[in-house]
Amino acid sequence: MCTLPLKIYWVTTVWPKWQIITPLDVRKDFNIDIWNNYDIAIIDNIAIWLKTINDIDISKEKFIIDEKWKISIWTKYQFVIPADIRKQLEINPWDNLIILWASERWLWLIKNDNIDFLLNYLNKTLNNKN
């Protein structure tokens, strides 16, 4: 039996002021709390990586991180996507993002129209296990 190397949570909507509300399951699994600060970055020019500050050594990861931004979680468990990320990934209000949890150290937010990124990741990961 094969288990998926990640958990697919939910599809969330980007609201008009660029906010994303974090679903309850994500909050619990990732220990997201209001007023905490997190790092957000772009991976492979497609996905957004949300991780806790001081939780991961970037040099040990397989991803190339060119730039990171800081975000804060507000009272309704929401955060705003930084403008540079919105522009580079062409994220617009009312876009849907798939929330993925690949480990206890990061979350991915992938646009629905970039689902091929998810499929390629799964294919590569599952092939490496066999």
XYZ file of N, CA and C in Angstrom:
390
model
N 0.839 -1.191 0.000
C 0.000 0.000 0.000
C 0.875 1.243 0.000
N 0.497 2.193 -0.805
C 1.271 3.427 -0.938
C 0.483 4.577 -0.315
N 1.171 5.367 0.486
C 0.517 6.548 1.040
C 1.055 7.775 0.325
N 0.206 8.749 0.153
C 0.620 9.975 -0.503
C 1.617 10.721 0.376
N 2.634 11.343 -0.229
C 3.640 12.064 0.534
C 3.184 13.451 0.971
N 1.927 13.742 0.817
C 1.402 15.035 1.240
C -0.077 14.925 1.546
N -0.591 15.941 2.158
C -2.012 16.001 2.480
C -2.618 17.163 1.699
N -3.693 16.875 0.979
C -4.397 17.913 0.241
C -5.555 18.373 1.118
N -5.500 19.629 1.525
C -6.481 20.136 2.470
C -7.755 20.643 1.830
N -7.616 21.648 1.057
C -8.772 22.432 0.711
C -8.412 23.336 -0.443
N -9.427 23.904 -1.040
C -9.215 24.986 -1.989
C -9.693 26.257 -1.299
N -8.841 27.255 -1.271
C -9.198 28.518 -0.650
C -9.257 29.603 -1.720
N -10.031 30.613 -1.470
C -10.221 31.707 -2.425
C -9.384 32.905 -2.009
N -8.822 33.581 -2.994
C -8.123 34.844 -2.750
C -9.188 35.936 -2.759
N -9.323 36.622 -1.643
C -10.352 37.652 -1.509
C -9.899 38.955 -2.157
N -10.816 39.909 -2.373
C -10.487 41.136 -3.108
C -9.309 41.947 -2.560
N -9.054 41.884 -1.273
C -7.911 42.620 -0.717
C -6.704 41.705 -0.556
N -6.671 40.627 -1.346
C -5.553 39.688 -1.422
C -5.384 38.834 -0.178
N -6.436 38.703 0.649
C -6.323 37.868 1.837
C -6.665 36.421 1.514
N -6.078 35.535 2.288
C -6.403 34.115 2.258
C -6.760 33.728 3.684
N -7.878 33.043 3.847
C -8.272 32.556 5.165
C -7.784 31.114 5.290
N -7.081 30.836 6.361
C -6.507 29.513 6.579
C -7.558 28.572 7.147
N -7.834 27.441 6.487
C -8.829 26.483 6.991
C -8.441 25.893 8.352
N -9.435 25.464 9.099
C -9.246 24.958 10.458
C -8.260 23.795 10.521
N -8.373 22.820 9.628
C -7.452 21.677 9.647
C -6.011 22.105 9.454
N -5.794 23.086 8.591
C -4.442 23.583 8.354
C -3.906 24.238 9.626
N -4.736 25.017 10.281
C -4.317 25.688 11.524
C -3.856 24.680 12.566
N -4.623 23.611 12.702
C -4.290 22.597 13.707
C -3.006 21.855 13.365
N -2.909 21.354 12.135
C -1.751 20.547 11.750
C -0.460 21.350 11.691
N -0.569 22.592 11.306
C 0.621 23.421 11.123
C 0.874 24.325 12.326
N 0.022 24.226 13.349
C 0.138 25.056 14.555
C 0.162 26.549 14.231
N -0.744 26.942 13.367
C -0.848 28.351 12.998
C -1.665 29.066 14.064
N -1.147 30.186 14.525
C -1.841 30.957 15.542
C -1.833 32.423 15.133
N -2.822 33.145 15.610
C -2.920 34.559 15.257
C -1.741 35.331 15.834
N -1.364 36.364 15.114
C -0.280 37.290 15.406
C 1.100 36.664 15.270
N 1.192 35.388 14.898
C 2.497 34.801 14.620
C 2.984 35.254 13.248
N 4.293 35.290 13.100
C 4.910 35.648 11.824
C 5.418 34.394 11.134
N 5.328 34.389 9.816
C 5.754 33.256 9.005
C 6.504 33.773 7.798
N 7.302 32.912 7.200
C 7.987 33.234 5.957
C 7.161 32.687 4.805
N 7.184 33.395 3.710
C 6.518 32.934 2.498
C 7.490 33.169 1.343
N 7.542 32.227 0.418
C 8.501 32.311 -0.692
C 7.913 31.658 -1.926
N 8.589 31.835 -3.043
C 8.178 31.219 -4.297
C 9.120 30.057 -4.582
N 8.542 28.922 -4.978
C 9.320 27.748 -5.331
C 9.062 27.437 -6.800
N 10.113 27.216 -7.549
C 9.994 26.819 -8.953
C 9.089 27.758 -9.749
N 8.980 28.995 -9.314
C 8.169 30.006 -9.978
C 6.693 29.608 -10.111
N 6.246 28.679 -9.270
C 4.857 28.236 -9.352
C 4.179 28.256 -7.993
N 4.744 27.593 -7.020
C 4.079 27.408 -5.731
C 4.554 28.428 -4.712
N 3.727 28.641 -3.712
C 4.085 29.510 -2.593
C 4.380 28.603 -1.404
N 5.414 28.892 -0.690
C 5.822 28.075 0.444
C 5.634 28.885 1.712
N 4.818 28.400 2.622
C 4.588 29.073 3.889
C 5.201 28.214 4.963
N 6.141 28.738 5.722
C 6.800 27.947 6.749
C 6.989 28.777 7.994
N 7.164 28.108 9.089
C 7.395 28.839 10.318
C 8.820 29.364 10.341
N 8.985 30.533 10.885
C 10.304 31.134 10.987
C 11.155 30.282 11.933
N 12.416 30.115 11.603
C 13.382 29.340 12.391
C 13.061 27.850 12.445
N 12.174 27.375 11.608
C 11.784 25.967 11.660
C 12.507 25.120 10.635
N 13.152 25.743 9.702
C 13.729 24.971 8.607
C 15.041 25.600 8.168
N 15.986 24.767 7.824
C 17.255 25.235 7.283
C 17.151 25.132 5.769
N 17.077 26.272 5.119
C 16.871 26.287 3.675
C 17.973 25.531 2.952
N 19.188 25.560 3.477
C 20.299 24.892 2.808
C 20.110 23.382 2.723
N 19.269 22.800 3.594
C 19.033 21.360 3.585
C 17.891 20.964 2.657
N 17.149 21.922 2.157
C 16.005 21.633 1.298
C 16.429 21.534 -0.153
N 15.618 20.896 -0.950
C 15.904 20.711 -2.367
C 15.393 21.874 -3.212
N 14.731 22.812 -2.585
C 14.150 23.927 -3.316
C 15.118 25.100 -3.363
N 15.068 25.825 -4.453
C 15.881 27.032 -4.592
C 15.001 28.220 -4.224
N 15.390 28.916 -3.185
C 14.637 30.067 -2.700
C 15.413 31.323 -3.060
N 14.862 32.131 -3.944
C 15.525 33.372 -4.325
C 15.224 34.491 -3.338
N 14.006 34.531 -2.867
C 13.581 35.634 -2.019
C 12.479 35.154 -1.083
N 12.450 35.706 0.133
C 11.397 35.394 1.099
C 10.758 36.698 1.553
N 9.516 36.572 1.997
C 8.799 37.695 2.569
C 8.230 37.256 3.904
N 7.921 38.198 4.760
C 7.298 37.912 6.057
C 5.806 38.234 5.972
N 5.008 37.378 6.599
C 3.570 37.640 6.715
C 3.168 37.442 8.171
N 2.065 38.032 8.549
C 1.481 37.848 9.878
C 0.084 37.288 9.725
N -0.297 36.431 10.637
C -1.651 35.878 10.650
C -2.512 36.794 11.516
N -3.646 37.216 10.971
C -4.529 38.134 11.671
C -5.589 37.381 12.464
N -6.479 38.137 13.093
C -7.456 37.567 14.023
C -8.388 36.526 13.422
N -8.677 36.598 12.150
C -9.556 35.604 11.518
C -8.742 34.543 10.788
N -7.492 34.346 11.214
C -6.573 33.378 10.609
C -6.388 33.634 9.117
N -6.212 34.895 8.802
C -6.011 35.265 7.415
C -4.680 35.995 7.282
N -4.171 36.001 6.064
C -2.969 36.771 5.763
C -3.100 37.325 4.358
N -2.275 38.324 4.056
C -2.283 38.954 2.744
C -1.088 38.434 1.950
N -1.330 38.063 0.698
C -0.258 37.624 -0.185
C 0.546 38.860 -0.598
N 1.864 38.853 -0.357
C 2.675 40.020 -0.732
C 2.560 40.354 -2.223
N 2.643 41.646 -2.535
C 2.446 42.138 -3.902
C 3.410 41.495 -4.896
N 4.674 41.325 -4.531
C 5.644 40.725 -5.458
C 5.246 39.299 -5.832
N 4.724 38.555 -4.878
C 4.289 37.179 -5.150
C 3.056 37.190 -6.054
N 2.117 38.073 -5.762
C 0.909 38.178 -6.602
C 1.275 38.467 -8.050
N 2.198 39.392 -8.256
C 2.595 39.757 -9.613
C 3.313 38.606 -10.309
N 4.297 38.020 -9.635
C 5.087 36.973 -10.272
C 4.271 35.734 -10.594
N 3.340 35.365 -9.714
C 2.537 34.163 -9.925
C 1.192 34.460 -10.565
N 0.955 35.732 -10.890
C -0.293 36.153 -11.536
C -1.524 35.708 -10.748
N -1.499 36.009 -9.456
C -2.631 35.693 -8.576
C -3.560 36.902 -8.545
N -4.825 36.648 -8.766
C -5.837 37.697 -8.813
C -6.930 37.418 -7.792
N -7.695 38.460 -7.424
C -8.841 38.211 -6.551
C -9.763 37.173 -7.182
N -10.316 36.357 -6.359
C -11.247 35.278 -6.688
C -10.569 34.053 -7.310
N -9.225 34.075 -7.436
C -8.524 32.854 -7.831
C -8.652 31.829 -6.711
N -8.595 30.575 -7.073
C -8.603 29.501 -6.077
C -7.201 28.932 -5.932
N -6.818 28.670 -4.693
C -5.522 28.080 -4.394
C -5.742 26.756 -3.662
N -5.001 25.733 -4.074
C -5.051 24.441 -3.388
C -4.034 24.484 -2.263
N -4.450 24.098 -1.063
C -3.543 24.078 0.080
C -3.037 22.663 0.281
N -1.719 22.514 0.295
C -1.073 21.214 0.463
C -0.125 21.267 1.654
N -0.020 20.154 2.350
C 0.918 20.033 3.467
C 1.839 18.876 3.144
N 3.102 19.167 2.862
C 4.049 18.128 2.472
C 4.882 17.639 3.645
N 4.927 18.392 4.705
C 5.627 17.981 5.920
C 5.179 18.913 7.025
N 5.660 18.674 8.225
C 5.300 19.564 9.324
C 5.988 20.912 9.195
N 6.809 21.067 8.157
C 7.600 22.284 8.049
C 7.140 23.267 6.986
N 6.282 22.846 6.069
C 5.843 23.817 5.065
C 4.465 23.487 4.501
N 3.855 24.525 4.010
C 2.579 24.444 3.297
C 2.791 24.993 1.898
N 2.085 24.439 0.955
C 2.102 24.984 -0.393
C 0.724 25.516 -0.717
N 0.689 26.597 -1.434
C -0.540 27.159 -1.974
C -0.342 27.229 -3.486
N -1.073 26.396 -4.211
C -0.881 26.284 -5.654
C -2.154 26.719 -6.370
N -2.000 27.567 -7.374
C -3.155 27.982 -8.161
C -3.764 26.769 -8.855
N -5.070 26.754 -8.951
C -5.756 25.642 -9.616
C -5.253 25.408 -11.038
N -4.918 26.470 -11.748
C -4.462 26.287 -13.117
C -3.019 25.792 -13.199
N -2.361 25.607 -12.046
C -1.011 25.026 -12.002
C -1.039 23.640 -11.383
N -2.118 22.929 -11.558
C -2.259 21.598 -10.978
C -1.196 20.642 -11.515
N -0.652 20.929 -12.693
C 0.412 20.078 -13.234
C 1.634 20.052 -12.320
N 1.881 21.129 -11.579
C 2.975 21.150 -10.605
C 2.763 20.066 -9.554
N 1.541 19.973 -9.049
C 1.206 18.954 -8.054
C 1.362 17.555 -8.631
N 0.854 17.331 -9.821
C 0.944 16.012 -10.439
C 2.397 15.609 -10.709
N 3.208 16.545 -11.161
C 4.624 16.248 -11.377
C 5.332 15.926 -10.069
N 5.010 16.679 -9.013
C 5.601 16.412 -7.699
C 5.243 15.007 -7.217
N 3.975 14.669 -7.314
C 3.540 13.341 -6.871
C 4.207 12.244 -7.691
N 4.278 12.418 -8.982
C 4.899 11.427 -9.856
C 6.375 11.243 -9.491
N 7.088 12.337 -9.308
C 8.508 12.271 -8.963
C 8.714 11.621 -7.592
N 7.915 12.031 -6.618
C 8.047 11.500 -5.260
C 7.713 10.023 -5.199
N 6.627 9.625 -5.833
C 6.234 8.209 -5.797
C 7.232 7.339 -6.553
N 7.793 7.844 -7.645
C 8.792 7.078 -8.392
C 10.086 6.917 -7.597
N 10.434 7.917 -6.788
C 11.647 7.825 -5.959
C 11.489 6.802 -4.839
N 10.254 6.545 -4.395
C 10.028 5.582 -3.322
C 10.104 4.138 -3.818
N 9.869 3.932 -5.107
C 9.844 2.575 -5.665
C 11.196 2.106 -6.113
